[in-house]
PDB file of C-alpha atoms in Angstrom:
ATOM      1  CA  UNK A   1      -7.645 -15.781  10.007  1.00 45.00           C
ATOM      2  CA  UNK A   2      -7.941 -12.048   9.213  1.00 49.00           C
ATOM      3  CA  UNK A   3      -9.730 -11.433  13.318  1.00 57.00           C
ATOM      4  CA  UNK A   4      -6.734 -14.045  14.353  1.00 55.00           C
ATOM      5  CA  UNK A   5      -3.275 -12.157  13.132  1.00 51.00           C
ATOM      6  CA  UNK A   6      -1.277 -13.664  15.558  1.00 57.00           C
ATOM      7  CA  UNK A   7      -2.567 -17.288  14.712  1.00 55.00           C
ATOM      8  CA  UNK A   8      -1.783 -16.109  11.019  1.00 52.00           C
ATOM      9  CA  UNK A   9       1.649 -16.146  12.047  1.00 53.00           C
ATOM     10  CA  UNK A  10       2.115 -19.287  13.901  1.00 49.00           C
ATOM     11  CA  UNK A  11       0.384 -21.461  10.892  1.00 58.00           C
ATOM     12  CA  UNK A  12       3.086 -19.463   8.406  1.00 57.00           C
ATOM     13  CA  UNK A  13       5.981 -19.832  10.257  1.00 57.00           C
ATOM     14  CA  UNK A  14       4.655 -23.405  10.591  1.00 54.00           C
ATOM     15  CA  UNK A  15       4.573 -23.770   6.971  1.00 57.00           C
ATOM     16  CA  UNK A  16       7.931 -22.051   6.508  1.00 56.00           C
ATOM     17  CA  UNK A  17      10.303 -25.120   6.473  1.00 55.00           C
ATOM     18  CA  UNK A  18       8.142 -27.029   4.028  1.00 54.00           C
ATOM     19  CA  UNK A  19       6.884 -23.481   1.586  1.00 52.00           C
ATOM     20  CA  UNK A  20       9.569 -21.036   2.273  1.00 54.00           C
ATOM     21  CA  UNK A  21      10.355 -20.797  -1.481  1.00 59.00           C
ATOM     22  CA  UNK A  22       6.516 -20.129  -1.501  1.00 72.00           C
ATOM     23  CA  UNK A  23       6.107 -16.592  -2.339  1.00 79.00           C
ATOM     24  CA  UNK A  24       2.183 -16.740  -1.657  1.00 80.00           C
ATOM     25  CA  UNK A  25       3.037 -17.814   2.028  1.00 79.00           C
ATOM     26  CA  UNK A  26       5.708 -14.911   2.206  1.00 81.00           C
ATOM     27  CA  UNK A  27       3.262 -12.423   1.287  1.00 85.00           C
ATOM     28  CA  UNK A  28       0.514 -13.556   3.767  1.00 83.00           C
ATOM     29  CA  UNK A  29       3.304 -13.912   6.354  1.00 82.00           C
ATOM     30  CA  UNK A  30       4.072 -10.609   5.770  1.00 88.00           C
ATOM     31  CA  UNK A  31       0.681  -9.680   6.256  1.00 89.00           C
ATOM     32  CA  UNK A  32      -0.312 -11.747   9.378  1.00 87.00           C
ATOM     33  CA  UNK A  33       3.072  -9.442  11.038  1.00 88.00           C
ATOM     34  CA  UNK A  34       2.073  -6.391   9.842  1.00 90.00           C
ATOM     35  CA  UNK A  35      -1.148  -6.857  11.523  1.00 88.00           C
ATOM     36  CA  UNK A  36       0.617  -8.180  14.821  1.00 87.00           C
ATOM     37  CA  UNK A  37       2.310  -4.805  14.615  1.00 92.00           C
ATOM     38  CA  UNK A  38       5.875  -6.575  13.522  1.00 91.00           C
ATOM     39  CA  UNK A  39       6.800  -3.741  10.854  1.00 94.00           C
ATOM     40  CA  UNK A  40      10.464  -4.991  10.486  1.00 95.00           C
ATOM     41  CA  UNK A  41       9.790  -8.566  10.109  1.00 92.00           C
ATOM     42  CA  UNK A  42       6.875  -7.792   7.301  1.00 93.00           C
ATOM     43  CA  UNK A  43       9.073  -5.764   5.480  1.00 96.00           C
ATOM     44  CA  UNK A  44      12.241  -8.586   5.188  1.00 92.00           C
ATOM     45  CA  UNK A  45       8.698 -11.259   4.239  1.00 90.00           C
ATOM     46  CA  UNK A  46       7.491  -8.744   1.834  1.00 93.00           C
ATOM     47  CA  UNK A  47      11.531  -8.942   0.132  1.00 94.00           C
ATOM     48  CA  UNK A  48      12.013 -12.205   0.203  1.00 88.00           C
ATOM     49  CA  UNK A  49       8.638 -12.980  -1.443  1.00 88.00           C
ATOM     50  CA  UNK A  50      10.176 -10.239  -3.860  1.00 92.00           C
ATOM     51  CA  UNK A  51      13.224 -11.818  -4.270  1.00 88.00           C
ATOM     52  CA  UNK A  52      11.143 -15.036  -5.138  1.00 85.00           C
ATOM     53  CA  UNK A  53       8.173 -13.233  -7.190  1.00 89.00           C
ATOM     54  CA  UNK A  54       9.126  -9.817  -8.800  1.00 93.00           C
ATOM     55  CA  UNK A  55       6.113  -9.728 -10.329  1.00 93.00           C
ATOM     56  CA  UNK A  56       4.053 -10.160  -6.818  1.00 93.00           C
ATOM     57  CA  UNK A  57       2.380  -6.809  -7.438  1.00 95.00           C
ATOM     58  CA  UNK A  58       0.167  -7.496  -3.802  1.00 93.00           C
ATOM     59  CA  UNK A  59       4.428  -7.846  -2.728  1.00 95.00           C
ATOM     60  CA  UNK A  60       5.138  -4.833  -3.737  1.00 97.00           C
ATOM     61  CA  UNK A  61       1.890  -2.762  -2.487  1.00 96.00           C
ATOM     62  CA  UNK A  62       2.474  -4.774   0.765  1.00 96.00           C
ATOM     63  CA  UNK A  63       5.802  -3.549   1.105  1.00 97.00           C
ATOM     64  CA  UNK A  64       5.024   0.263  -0.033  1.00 98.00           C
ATOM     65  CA  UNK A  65       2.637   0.081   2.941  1.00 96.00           C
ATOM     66  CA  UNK A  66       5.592  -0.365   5.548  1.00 97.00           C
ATOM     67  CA  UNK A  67       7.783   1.875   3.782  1.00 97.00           C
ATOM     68  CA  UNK A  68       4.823   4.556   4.095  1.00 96.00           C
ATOM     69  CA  UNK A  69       4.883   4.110   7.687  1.00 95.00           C
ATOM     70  CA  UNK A  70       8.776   4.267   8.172  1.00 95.00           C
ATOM     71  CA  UNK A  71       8.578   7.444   6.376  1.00 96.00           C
ATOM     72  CA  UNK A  72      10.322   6.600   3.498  1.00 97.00           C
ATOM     73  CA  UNK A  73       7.006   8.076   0.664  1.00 97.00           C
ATOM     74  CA  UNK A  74       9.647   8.212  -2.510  1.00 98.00           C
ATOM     75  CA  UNK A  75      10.763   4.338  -2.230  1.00 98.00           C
ATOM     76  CA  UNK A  76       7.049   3.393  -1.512  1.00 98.00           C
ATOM     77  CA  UNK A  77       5.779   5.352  -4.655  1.00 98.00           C
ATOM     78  CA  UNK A  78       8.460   3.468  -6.540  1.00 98.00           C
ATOM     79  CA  UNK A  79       7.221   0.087  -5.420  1.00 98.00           C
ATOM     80  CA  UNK A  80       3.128   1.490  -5.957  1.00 98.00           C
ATOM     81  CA  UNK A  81       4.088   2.644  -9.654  1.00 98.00           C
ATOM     82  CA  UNK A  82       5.857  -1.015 -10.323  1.00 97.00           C
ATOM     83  CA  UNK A  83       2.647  -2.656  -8.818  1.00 97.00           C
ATOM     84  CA  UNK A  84       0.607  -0.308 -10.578  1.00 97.00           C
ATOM     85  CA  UNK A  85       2.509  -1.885 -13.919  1.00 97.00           C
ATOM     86  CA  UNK A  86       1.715  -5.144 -12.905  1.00 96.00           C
ATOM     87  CA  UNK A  87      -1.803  -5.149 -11.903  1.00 95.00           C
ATOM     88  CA  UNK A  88      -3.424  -1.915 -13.972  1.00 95.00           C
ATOM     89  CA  UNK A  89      -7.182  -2.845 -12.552  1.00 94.00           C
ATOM     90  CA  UNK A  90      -5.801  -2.592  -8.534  1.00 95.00           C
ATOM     91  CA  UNK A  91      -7.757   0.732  -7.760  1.00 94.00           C
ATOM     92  CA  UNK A  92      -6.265   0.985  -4.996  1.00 94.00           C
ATOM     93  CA  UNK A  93      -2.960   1.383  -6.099  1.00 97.00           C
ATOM     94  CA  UNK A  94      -3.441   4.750  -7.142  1.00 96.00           C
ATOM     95  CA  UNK A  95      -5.080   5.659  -3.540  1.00 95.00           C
ATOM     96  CA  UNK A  96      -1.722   4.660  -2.386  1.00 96.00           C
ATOM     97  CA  UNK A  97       0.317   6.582  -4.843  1.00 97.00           C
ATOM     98  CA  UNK A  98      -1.782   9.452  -4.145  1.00 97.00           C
ATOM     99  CA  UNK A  99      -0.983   9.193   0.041  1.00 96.00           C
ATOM    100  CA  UNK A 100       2.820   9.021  -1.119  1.00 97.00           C
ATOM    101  CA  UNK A 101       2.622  11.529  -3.555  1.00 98.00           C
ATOM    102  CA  UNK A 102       0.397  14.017  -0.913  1.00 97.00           C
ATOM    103  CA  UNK A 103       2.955  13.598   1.960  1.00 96.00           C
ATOM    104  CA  UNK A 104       6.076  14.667  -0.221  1.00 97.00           C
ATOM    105  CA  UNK A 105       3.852  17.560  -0.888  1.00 96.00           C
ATOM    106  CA  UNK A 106       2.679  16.902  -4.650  1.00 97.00           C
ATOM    107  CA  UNK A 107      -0.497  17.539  -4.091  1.00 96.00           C
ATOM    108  CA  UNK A 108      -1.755  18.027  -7.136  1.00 96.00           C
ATOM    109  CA  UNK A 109      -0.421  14.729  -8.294  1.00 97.00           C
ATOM    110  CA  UNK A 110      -2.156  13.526  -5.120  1.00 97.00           C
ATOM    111  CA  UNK A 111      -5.432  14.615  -6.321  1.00 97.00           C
ATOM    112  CA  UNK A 112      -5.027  13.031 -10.087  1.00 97.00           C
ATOM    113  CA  UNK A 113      -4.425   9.736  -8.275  1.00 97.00           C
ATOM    114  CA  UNK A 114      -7.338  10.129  -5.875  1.00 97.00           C
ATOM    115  CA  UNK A 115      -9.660  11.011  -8.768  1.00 97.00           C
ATOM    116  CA  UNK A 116      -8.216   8.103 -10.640  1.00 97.00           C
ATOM    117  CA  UNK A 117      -9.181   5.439  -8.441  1.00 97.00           C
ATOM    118  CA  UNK A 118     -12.583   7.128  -7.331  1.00 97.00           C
ATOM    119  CA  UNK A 119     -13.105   6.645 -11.393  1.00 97.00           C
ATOM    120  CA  UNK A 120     -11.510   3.003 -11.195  1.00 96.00           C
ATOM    121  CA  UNK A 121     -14.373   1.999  -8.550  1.00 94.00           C
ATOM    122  CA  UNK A 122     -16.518   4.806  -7.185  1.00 94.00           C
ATOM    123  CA  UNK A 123     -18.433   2.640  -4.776  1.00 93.00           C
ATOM    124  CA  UNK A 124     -14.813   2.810  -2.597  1.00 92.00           C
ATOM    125  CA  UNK A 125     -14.775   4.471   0.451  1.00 93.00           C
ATOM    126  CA  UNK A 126     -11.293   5.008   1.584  1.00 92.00           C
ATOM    127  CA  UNK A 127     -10.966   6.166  -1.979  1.00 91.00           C
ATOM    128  CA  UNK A 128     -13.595   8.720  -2.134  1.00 95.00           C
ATOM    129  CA  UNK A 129     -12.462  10.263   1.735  1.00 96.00           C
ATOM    130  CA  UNK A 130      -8.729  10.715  -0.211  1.00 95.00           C
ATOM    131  CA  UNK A 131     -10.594  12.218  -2.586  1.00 96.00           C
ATOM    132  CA  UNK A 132     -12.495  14.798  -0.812  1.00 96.00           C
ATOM    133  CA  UNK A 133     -10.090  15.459   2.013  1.00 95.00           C
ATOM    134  CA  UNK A 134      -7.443  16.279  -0.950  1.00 96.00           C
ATOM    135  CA  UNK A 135      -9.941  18.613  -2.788  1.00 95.00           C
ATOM    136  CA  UNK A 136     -10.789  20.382   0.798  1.00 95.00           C
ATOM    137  CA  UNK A 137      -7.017  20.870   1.536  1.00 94.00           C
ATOM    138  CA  UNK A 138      -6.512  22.114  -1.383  1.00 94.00           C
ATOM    139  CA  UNK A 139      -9.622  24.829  -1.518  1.00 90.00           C
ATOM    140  CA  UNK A 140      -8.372  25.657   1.576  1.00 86.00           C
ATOM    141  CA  UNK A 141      -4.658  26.519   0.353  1.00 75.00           C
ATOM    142  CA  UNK A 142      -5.759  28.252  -2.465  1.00 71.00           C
ATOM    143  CA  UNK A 143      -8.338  30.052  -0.231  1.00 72.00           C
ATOM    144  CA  UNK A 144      -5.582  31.276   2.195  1.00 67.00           C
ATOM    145  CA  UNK A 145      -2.953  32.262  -0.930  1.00 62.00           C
ATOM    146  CA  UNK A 146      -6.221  34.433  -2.217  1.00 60.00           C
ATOM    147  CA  UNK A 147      -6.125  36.164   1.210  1.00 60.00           C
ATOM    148  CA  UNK A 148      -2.178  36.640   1.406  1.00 56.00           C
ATOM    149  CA  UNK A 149      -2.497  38.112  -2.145  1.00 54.00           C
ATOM    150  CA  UNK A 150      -5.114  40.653  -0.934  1.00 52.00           C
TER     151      UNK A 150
END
């Protein structure tokens, strides 16, 4: 299913009329449209599974994902910090909080996350490159205030 998206999301909507109160079939819905590039239509499956499951913390992170990419960083950290509540061991999470953080500037907040889930599971790559690119940006800031100060 994961190569097959848009077969994802013909067997959900499928499924709908017999497991729409099923918030695990919301959340893959959601899922199978974000990957068919239907933002709009994961975001309202990533709510209603919500609305169903508050404590869907995979929900939540799904839904901070889409709200990253409308540009909206503060009500995606708030959904990240409630999934972070709800499932402490998701590593991940605090990549995500750290890409929210970073693009409303905090970037040394940014970098605490990073390091955080490079020390939740080091063997993560997408971790570590937050990591490093964070700790290169910010050399390079501090490099160029050095300069201005000179």
């Amino acid at each position: 299913q994961q190569n097959r998206p848009d077969l994802a999301v013909w067997e959900a909507e499928k499924a709908m009329p017999y497991g729409v109160w099923d918030p695990d079939i919301l959340f893959l819905y959601g899922r199978a449209l974000e990957a068919t590039g239907k933002q709009a239509e994961a975001k309202k499956a990533y709510q209603d599974c919500l609305r169903f499951a508050p404590w869907s913390w995979y929900a939540r992170d799904g839904l901070a994902g889409v709200l990253l990419r409308e540009g909206n960083p503060v009500e995606a950290l708030a959904e990240i910090e409630i999934a972070k509540g709800l499932c402490p061991t998701a590593y991940h999470l605090w990549s995500n909080a750290g890409v929210a953080l970073a693009s409303l500037g905090a970037n040394r907040e940014a970098l605490a996350e990073f390091e955080q889930a490079v020390q939740m599971d080091p063997r993560d790559p997408a971790a570590q490159d937050n990591l490093r690119r964070m700790r290169a940006f910010l050399d390079g800031a501090e490099k160029s205030d050095g300069e201005r100060g000179k």
